mmCIF file of C-alpha atoms in Angstrom:
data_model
loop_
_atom_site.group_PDB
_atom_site.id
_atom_site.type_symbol
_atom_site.label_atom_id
_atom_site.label_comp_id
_atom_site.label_asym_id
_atom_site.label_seq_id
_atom_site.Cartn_x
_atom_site.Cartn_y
_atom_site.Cartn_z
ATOM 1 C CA UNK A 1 110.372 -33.191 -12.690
ATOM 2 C CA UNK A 2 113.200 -35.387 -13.948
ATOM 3 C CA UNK A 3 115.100 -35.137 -10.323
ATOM 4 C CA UNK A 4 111.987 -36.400 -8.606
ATOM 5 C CA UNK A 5 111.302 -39.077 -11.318
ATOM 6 C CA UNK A 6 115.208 -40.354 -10.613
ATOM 7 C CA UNK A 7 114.409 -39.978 -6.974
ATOM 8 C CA UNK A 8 111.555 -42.387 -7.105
ATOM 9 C CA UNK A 9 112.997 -44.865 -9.667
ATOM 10 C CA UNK A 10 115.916 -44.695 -7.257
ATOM 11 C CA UNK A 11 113.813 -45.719 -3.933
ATOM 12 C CA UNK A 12 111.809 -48.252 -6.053
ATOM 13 C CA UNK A 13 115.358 -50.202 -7.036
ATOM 14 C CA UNK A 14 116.674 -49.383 -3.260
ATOM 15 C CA UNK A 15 113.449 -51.022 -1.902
ATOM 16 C CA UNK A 16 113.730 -53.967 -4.394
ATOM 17 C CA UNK A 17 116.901 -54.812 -3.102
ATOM 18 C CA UNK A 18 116.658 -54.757 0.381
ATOM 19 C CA UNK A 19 113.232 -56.143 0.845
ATOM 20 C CA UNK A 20 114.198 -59.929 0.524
ATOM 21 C CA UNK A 21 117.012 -60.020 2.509
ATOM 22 C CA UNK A 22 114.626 -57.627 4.969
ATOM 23 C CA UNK A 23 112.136 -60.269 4.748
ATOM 24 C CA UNK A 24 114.733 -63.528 4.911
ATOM 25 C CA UNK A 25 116.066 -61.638 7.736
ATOM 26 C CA UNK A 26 112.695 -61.124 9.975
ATOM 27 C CA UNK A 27 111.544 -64.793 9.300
ATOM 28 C CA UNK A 28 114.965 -66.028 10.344
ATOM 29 C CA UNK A 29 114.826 -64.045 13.553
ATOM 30 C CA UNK A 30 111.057 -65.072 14.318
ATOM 31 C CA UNK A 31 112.656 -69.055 14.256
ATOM 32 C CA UNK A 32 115.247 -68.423 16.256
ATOM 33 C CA UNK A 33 113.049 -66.195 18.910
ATOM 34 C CA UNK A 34 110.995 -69.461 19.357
ATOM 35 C CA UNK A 35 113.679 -72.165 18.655
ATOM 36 C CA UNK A 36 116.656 -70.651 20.805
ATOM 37 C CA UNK A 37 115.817 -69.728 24.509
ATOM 38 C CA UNK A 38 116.602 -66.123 25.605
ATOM 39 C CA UNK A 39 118.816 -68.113 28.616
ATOM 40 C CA UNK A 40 121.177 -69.071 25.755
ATOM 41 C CA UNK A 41 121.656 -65.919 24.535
ATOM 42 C CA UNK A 42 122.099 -64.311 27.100
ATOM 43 C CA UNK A 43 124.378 -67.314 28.345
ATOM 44 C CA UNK A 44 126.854 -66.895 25.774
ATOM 45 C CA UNK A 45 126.287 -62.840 24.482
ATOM 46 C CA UNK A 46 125.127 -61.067 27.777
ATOM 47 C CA UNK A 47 127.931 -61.203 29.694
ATOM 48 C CA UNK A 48 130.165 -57.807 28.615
ATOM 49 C CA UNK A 49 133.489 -59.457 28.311
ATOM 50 C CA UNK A 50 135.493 -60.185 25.084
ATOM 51 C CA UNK A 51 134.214 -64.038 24.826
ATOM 52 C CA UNK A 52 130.687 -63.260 24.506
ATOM 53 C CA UNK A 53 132.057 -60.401 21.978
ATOM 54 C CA UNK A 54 134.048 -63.056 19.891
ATOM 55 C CA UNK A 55 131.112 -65.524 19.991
ATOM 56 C CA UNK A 56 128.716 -63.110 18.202
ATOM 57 C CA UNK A 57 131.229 -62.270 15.779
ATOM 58 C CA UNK A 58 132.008 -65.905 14.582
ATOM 59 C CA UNK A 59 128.283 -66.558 15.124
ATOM 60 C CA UNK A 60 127.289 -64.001 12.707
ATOM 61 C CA UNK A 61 130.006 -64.666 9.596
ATOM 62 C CA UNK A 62 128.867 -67.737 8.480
ATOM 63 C CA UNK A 63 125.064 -66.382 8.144
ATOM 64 C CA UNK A 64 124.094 -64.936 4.294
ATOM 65 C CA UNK A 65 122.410 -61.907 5.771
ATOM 66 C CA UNK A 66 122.880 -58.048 4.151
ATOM 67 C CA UNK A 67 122.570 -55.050 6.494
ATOM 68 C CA UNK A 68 119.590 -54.874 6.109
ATOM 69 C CA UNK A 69 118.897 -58.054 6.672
ATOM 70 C CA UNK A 70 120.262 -58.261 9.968
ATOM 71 C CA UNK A 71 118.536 -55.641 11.767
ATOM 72 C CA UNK A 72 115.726 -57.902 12.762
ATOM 73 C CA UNK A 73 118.306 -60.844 13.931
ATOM 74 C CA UNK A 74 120.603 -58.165 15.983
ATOM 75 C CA UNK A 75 117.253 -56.529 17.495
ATOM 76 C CA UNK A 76 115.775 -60.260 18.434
ATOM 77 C CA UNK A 77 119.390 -61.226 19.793
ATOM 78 C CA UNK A 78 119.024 -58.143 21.858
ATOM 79 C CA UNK A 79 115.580 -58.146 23.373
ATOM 80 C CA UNK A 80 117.107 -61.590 23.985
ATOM 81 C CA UNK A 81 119.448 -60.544 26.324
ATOM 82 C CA UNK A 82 122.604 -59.805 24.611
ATOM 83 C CA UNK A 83 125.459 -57.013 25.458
ATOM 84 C CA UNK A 84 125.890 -53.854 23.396
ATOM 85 C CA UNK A 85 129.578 -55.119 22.641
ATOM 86 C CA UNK A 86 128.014 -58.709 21.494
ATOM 87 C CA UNK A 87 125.129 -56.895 19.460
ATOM 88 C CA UNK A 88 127.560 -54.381 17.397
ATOM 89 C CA UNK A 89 129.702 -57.454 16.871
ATOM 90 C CA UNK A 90 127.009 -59.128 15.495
ATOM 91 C CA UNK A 91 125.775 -56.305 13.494
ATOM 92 C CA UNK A 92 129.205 -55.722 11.814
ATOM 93 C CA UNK A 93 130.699 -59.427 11.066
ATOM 94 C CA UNK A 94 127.326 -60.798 9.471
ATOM 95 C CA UNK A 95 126.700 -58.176 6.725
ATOM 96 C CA UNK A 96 130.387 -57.921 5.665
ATOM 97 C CA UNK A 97 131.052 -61.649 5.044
ATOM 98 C CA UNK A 98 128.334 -64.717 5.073
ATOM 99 C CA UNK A 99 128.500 -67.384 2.803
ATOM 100 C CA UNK A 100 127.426 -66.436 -0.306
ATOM 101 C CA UNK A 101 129.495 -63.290 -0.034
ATOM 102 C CA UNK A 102 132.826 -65.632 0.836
ATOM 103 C CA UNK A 103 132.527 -67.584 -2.488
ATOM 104 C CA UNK A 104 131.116 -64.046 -4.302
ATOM 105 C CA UNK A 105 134.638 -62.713 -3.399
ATOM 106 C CA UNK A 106 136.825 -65.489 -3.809
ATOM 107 C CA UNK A 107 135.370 -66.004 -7.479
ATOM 108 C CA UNK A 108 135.609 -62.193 -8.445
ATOM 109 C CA UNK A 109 139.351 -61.392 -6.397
ATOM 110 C CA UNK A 110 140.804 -64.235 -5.489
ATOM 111 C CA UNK A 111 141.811 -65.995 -2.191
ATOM 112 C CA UNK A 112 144.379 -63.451 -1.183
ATOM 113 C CA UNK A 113 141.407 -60.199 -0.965
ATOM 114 C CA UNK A 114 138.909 -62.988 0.414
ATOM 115 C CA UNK A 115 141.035 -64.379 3.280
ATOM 116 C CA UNK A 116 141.351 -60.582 3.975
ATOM 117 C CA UNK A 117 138.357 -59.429 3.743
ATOM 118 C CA UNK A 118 137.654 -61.850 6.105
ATOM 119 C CA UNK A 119 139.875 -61.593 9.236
ATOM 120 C CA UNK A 120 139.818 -57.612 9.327
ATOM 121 C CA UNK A 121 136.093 -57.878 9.010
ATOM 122 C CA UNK A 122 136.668 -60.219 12.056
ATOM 123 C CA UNK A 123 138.992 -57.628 13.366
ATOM 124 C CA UNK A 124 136.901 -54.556 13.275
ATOM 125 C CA UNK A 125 133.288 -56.067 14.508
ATOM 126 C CA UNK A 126 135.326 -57.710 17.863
ATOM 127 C CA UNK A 127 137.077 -54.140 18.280
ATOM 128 C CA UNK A 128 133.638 -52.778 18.085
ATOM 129 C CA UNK A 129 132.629 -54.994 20.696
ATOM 130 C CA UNK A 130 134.992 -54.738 23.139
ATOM 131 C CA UNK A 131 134.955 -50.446 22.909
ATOM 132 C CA UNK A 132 131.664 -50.680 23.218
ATOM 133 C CA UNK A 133 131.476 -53.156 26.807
ATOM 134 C CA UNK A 134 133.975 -50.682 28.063
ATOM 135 C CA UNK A 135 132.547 -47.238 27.441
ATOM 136 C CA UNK A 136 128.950 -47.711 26.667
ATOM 137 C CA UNK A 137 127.676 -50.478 29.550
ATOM 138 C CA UNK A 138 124.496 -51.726 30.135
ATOM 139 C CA UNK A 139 122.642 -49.764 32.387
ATOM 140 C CA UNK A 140 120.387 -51.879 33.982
ATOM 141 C CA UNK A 141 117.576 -51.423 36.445
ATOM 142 C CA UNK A 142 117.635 -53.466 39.483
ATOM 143 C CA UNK A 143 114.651 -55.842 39.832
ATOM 144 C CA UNK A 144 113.282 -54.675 43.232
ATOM 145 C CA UNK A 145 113.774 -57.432 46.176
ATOM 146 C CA UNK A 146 111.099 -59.852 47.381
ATOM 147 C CA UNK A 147 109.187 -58.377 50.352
ATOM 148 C CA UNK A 148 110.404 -60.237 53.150
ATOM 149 C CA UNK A 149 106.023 -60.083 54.685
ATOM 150 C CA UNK A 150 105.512 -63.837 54.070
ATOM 151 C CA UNK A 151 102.421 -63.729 52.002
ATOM 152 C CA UNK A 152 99.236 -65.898 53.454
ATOM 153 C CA UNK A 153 99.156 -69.630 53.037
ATOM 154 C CA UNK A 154 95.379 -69.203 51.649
ATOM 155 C CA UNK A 155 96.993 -68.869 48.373
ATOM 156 C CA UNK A 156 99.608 -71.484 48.440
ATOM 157 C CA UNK A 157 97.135 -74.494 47.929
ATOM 158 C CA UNK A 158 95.679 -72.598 44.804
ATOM 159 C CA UNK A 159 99.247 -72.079 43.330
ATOM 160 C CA UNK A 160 100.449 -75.957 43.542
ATOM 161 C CA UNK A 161 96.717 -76.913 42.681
ATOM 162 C CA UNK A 162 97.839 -74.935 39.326
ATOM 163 C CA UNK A 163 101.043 -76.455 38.925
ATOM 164 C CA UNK A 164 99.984 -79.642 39.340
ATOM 165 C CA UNK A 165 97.826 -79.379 36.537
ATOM 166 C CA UNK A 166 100.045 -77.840 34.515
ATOM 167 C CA UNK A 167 102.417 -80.484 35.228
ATOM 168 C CA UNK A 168 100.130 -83.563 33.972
ATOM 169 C CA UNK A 169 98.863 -82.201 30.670
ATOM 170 C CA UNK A 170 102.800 -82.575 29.612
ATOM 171 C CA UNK A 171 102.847 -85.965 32.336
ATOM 172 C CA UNK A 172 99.789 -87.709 31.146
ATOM 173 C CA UNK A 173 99.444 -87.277 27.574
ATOM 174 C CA UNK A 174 102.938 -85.946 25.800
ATOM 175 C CA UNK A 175 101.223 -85.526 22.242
ATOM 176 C CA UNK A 176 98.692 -82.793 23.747
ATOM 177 C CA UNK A 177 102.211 -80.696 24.119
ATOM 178 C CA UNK A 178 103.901 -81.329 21.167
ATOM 179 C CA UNK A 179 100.535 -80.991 19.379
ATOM 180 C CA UNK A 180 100.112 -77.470 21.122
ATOM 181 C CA UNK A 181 104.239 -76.767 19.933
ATOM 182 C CA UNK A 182 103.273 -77.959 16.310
ATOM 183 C CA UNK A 183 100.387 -75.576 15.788
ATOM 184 C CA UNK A 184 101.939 -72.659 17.663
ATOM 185 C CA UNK A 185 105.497 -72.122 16.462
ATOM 186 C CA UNK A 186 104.646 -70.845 13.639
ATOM 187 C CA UNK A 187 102.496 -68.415 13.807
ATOM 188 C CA UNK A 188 104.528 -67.166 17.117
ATOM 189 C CA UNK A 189 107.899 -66.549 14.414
ATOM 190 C CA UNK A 190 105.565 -64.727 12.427
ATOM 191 C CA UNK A 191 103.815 -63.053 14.720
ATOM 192 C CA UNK A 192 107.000 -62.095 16.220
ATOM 193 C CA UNK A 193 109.339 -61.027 13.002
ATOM 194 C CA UNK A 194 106.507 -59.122 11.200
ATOM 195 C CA UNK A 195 104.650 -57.383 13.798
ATOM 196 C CA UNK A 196 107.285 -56.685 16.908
ATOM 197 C CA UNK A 197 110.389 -56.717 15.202
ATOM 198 C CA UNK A 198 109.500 -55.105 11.743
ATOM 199 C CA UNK A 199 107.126 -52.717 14.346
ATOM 200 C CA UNK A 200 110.148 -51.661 15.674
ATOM 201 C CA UNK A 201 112.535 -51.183 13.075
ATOM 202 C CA UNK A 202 109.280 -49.329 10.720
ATOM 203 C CA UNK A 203 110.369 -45.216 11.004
ATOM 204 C CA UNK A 204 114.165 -45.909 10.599
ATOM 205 C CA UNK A 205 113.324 -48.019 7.884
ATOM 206 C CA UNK A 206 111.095 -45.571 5.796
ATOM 207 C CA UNK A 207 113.687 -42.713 6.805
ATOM 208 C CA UNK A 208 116.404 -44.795 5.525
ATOM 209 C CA UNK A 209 115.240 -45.968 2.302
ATOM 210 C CA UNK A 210 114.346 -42.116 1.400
ATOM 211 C CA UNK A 211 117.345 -40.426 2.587
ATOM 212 C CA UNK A 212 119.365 -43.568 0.756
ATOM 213 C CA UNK A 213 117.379 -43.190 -2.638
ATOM 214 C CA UNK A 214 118.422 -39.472 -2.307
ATOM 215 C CA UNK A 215 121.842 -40.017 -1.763
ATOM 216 C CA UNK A 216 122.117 -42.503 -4.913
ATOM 217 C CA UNK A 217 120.424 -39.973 -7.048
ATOM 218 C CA UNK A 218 122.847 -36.976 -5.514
ATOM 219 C CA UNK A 219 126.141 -39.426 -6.145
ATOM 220 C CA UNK A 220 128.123 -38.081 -9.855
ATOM 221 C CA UNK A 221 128.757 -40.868 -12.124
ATOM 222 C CA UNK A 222 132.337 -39.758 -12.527
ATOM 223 C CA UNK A 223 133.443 -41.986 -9.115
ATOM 224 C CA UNK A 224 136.017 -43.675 -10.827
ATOM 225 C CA UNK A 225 137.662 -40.799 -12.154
ATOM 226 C CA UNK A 226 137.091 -38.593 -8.864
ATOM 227 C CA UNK A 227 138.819 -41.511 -6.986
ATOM 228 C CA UNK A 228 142.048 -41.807 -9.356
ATOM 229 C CA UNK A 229 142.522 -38.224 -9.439
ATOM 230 C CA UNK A 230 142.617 -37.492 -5.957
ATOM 231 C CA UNK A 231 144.769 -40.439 -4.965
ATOM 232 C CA UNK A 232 145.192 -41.396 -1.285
ATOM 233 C CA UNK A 233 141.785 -38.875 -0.823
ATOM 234 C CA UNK A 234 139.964 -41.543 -2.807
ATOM 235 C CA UNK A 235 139.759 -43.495 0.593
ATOM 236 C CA UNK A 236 137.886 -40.624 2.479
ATOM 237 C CA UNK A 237 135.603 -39.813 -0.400
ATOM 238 C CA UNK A 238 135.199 -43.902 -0.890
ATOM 239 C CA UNK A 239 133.661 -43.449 3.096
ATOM 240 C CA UNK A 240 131.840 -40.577 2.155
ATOM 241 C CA UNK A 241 129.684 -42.673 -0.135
ATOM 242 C CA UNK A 242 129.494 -46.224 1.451
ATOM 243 C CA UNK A 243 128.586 -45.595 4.974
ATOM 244 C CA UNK A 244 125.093 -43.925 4.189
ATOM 245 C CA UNK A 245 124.659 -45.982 1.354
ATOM 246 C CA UNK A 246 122.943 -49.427 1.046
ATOM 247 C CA UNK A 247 125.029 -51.872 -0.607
ATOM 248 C CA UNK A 248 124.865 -55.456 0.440
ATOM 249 C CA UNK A 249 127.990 -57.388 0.343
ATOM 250 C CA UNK A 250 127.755 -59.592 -2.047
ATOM 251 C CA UNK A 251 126.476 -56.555 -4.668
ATOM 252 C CA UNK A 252 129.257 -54.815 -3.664
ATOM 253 C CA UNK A 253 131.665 -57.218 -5.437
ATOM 254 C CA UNK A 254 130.848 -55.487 -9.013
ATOM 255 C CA UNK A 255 130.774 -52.383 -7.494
ATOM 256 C CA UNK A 256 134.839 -52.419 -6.258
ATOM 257 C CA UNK A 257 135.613 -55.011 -9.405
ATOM 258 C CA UNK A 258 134.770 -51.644 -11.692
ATOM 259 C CA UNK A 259 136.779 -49.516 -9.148
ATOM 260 C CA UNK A 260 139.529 -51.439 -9.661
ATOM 261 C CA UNK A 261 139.282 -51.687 -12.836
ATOM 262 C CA UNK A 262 139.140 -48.101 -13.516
ATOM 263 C CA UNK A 263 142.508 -47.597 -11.914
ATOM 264 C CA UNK A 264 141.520 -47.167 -8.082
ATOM 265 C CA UNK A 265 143.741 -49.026 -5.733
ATOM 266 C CA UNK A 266 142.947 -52.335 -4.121
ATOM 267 C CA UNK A 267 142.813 -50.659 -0.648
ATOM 268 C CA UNK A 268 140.452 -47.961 -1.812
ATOM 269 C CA UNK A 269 137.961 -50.830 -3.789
ATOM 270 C CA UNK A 270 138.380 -52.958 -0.379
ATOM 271 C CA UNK A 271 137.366 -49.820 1.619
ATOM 272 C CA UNK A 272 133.904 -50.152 0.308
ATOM 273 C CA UNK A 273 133.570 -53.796 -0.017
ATOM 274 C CA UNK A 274 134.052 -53.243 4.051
ATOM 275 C CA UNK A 275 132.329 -49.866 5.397
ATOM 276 C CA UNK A 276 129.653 -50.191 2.300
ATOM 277 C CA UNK A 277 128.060 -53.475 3.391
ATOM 278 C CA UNK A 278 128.487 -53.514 7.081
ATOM 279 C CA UNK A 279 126.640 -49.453 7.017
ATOM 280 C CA UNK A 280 123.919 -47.616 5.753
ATOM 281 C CA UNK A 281 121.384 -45.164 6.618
ATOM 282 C CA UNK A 282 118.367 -47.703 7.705
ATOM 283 C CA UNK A 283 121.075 -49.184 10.248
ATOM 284 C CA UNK A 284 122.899 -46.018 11.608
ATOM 285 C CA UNK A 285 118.838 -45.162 12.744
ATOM 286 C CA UNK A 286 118.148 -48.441 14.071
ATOM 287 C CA UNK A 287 121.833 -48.690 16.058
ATOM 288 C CA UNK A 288 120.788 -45.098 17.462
ATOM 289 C CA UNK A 289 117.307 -46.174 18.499
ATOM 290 C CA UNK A 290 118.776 -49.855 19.983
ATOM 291 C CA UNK A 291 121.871 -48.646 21.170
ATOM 292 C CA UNK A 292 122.448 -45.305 21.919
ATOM 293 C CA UNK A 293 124.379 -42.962 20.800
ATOM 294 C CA UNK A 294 127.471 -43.769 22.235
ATOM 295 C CA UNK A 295 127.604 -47.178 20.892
ATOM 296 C CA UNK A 296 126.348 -45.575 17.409
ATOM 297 C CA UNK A 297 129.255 -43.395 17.832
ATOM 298 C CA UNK A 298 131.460 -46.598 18.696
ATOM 299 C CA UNK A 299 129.594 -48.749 15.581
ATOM 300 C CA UNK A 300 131.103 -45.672 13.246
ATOM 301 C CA UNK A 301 134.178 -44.917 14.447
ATOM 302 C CA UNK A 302 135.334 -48.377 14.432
ATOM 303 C CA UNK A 303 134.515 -49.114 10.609
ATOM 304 C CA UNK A 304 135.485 -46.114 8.974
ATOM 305 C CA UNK A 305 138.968 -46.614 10.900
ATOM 306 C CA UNK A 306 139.276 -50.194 10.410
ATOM 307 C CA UNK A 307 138.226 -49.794 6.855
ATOM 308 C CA UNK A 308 141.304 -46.681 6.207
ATOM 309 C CA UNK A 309 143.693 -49.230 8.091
ATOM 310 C CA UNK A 310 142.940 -52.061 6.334
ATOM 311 C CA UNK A 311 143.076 -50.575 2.874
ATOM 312 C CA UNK A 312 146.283 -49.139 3.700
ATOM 313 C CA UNK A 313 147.591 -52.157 4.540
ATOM 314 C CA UNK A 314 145.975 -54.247 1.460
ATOM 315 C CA UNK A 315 147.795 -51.499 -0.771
ATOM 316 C CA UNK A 316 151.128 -51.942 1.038
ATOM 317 C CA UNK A 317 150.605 -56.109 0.679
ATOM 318 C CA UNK A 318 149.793 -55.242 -3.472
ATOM 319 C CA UNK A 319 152.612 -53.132 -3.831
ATOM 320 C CA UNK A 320 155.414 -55.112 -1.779
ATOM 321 C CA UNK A 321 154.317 -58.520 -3.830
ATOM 322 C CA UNK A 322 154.013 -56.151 -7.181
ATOM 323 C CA UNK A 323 150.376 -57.139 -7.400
ATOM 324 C CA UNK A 324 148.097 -55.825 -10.484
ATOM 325 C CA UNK A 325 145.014 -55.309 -8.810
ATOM 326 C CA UNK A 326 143.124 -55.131 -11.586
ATOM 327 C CA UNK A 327 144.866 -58.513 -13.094
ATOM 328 C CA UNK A 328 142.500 -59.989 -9.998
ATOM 329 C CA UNK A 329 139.298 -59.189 -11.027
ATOM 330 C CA UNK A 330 136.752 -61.541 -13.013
ATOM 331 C CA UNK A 331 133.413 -59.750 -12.783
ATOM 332 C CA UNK A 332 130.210 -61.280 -13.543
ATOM 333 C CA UNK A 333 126.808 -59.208 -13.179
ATOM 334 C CA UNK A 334 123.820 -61.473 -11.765
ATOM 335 C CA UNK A 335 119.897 -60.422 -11.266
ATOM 336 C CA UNK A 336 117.148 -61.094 -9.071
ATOM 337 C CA UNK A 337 113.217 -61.330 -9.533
ATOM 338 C CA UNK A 338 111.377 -62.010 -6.708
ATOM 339 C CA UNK A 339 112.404 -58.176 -5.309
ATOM 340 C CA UNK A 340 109.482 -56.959 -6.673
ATOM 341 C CA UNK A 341 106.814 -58.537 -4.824
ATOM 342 C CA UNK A 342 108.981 -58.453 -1.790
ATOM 343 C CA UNK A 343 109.150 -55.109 -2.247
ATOM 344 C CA UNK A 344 105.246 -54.933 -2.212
ATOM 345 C CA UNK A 345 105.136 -57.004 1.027
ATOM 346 C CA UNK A 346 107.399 -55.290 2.940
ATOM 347 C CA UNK A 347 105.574 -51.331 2.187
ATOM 348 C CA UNK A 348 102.898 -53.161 3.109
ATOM 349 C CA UNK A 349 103.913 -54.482 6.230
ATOM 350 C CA UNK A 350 104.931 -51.010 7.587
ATOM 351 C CA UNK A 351 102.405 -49.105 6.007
ATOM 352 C CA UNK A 352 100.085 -51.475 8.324
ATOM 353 C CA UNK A 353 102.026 -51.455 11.121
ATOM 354 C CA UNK A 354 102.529 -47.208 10.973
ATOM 355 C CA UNK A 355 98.590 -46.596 10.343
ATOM 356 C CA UNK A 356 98.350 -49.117 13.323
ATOM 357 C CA UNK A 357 100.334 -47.550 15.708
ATOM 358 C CA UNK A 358 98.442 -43.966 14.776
ATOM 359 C CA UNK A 359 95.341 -45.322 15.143
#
């Protein structure tokens, strides 16, 4: 009885963080579904060559979205018209860094772990990209040609009868369009973020939050001391826990801060501030159901490698300039209030949208 009461207490505090940035997330993709035209997207991210790859990338680091967060936006830049390479980019530059995460960093390590975290995040998500364009490419179906049977004029005077028409609603009176825009934009985003998007991301987002709430529960609270006592192995079981897990990136901070604190090394703590953020169970489902499995595979492979790299390398930088890691960290903890009724919304949401799709 007390497993199952952790267990739920466990999804409940999952749930309550990840539902805003779930929510901030869908709204923000709904916008940009009826602000930015698919042609731009798929413009500057469909083509399946390393610019379109670097574009999503820089695209997504400035944005202050989790990874949970930006499911919907990678799944709206997709039906868009994006590549697989641009999409994974996408998927793994925005959770790891943002804004808020930036300043989150360079306030608790520094400007030496923030600059970075930074450019190997950069690294890694246009790595992903570019593996991804090259073994996993868009198979497209070919639009079948126009019959070349030239189709009766009866119908032609109909068509630019309706054209015509169409043409001086916008021609004649301009404020009957924007009016139309105005009133319609709005419930389109919404219409769009919380019923197609959040319809399609419903199951793996159910599945996730269990099998994550598990996971937390099955974790020991000894980490720290796991990690110091089995040295360099600290990196593989530091991957062991953050890829599955949901952890958004600024939350992670304290997380590594107490690592580091506790006596793991810098590359071990910066291990999860990368692979802990940019995975977890919710988006491993929803990669597998966008992507495939191939890029899934590709999505994987390329953190947990980049992350063991990088770490590597951040503990080689620490030692060579006889850096204290823990001498870096100034941790502060911080709260949030709101992620109980958007906790509410969201079960709500796909509860609605599962029972509708059954029905």
């Amino acid at each position: 009885m007390e497993y199952i009461t952790e267990f739920f207490t466990a999804l409940m505090e999952l749930s309550n963080a990840m539902a805003p940035y779930i929510l901030f997330g869908l709204l923000f993709a709904g916008i940009l579904h009826e602000f930015v035209p698919d042609t731009l997207v798929t413009k500057h991210l469909g083509k399946g060559n390393i610019f379109s790859v670097i574009k999503a990338t820089l695209f997504g680091i400035p944005l202050p979205v989790c990874s949970c967060g930006v499911i919907p936006l990678a799944t709206s830049i997709k039906k868009s018209g994006a590549s697989k390479g641009s999409t994974l980019s996408f998927l793994i530059s925005t959770p790891i860094t943002g804004v808020d995460s930036i300043l989150a960093t360079y306030g608790i390590f520094g400007w030496i772990f923030t600059i970075y975290r930074v450019i190997t995040s950069m690294i890694i998500a246009i790595v992903s990209g570019i593996l991804a364009n090259l073994f996993d490419k868009e198979v497209t179906a070919e639009k079948p040609a126009f019959s070349a049977v030239k189709t009766p004029n009866t119908f032609a005077p109909s068509f630019s009868l309706q054209k015509k028409e169409e043409a001086s609603c916008c021609s004649t009176d301009a404020s009957c369009c924007a009016t139309e825009a105005k009133s319609f934009w709005l419930a389109g985003a919404l219409r769009y973020a919380f019923i197609t998007l959040l319809g399609d991301i419903a199951k793996p987002l159910i599945w996730g939050l269990l099998l994550g709430a598990l996971i937390t529960v099955a974790i020991p609270q000894s980490i720290s001391d796991m990690l110091i006592e089995y040295s360099w192995l600290s990196y593989l079981i530091v991957i062991a826990i953050a890829v599955p897990m949901y952890v958004c990136a600024t939350a992670s901070l304290p997380i590594a801060a107490g690592l580091m604190l506790s006596g793991v090394s810098a590359g071990a703590a910066f291990v999860f501030l990368s692979a802990g953020p940019a995975t977890n169970t919710v988006t491993i489902g929803v990669v597998k159901k966008m992507l495939g499995t191939r890029s899934l595979v590709i999505y994987l492979g390329s953190i947990v490698v980049g992350s063991l790299l990088f770490g590597l390398g951040l503990d080689y930088i620490f030692s060579a300039s006889e850096i204290n890691p823990a001498s870096l960290v100034h941790m502060e903890e911080e709260s949030g209030v709101v992620a109980v009724v958007s906790s509410v919304i969201l079960w709500g949401l796909v509860g609605y949208l599962l029972l509708r799709r059954k029905a």
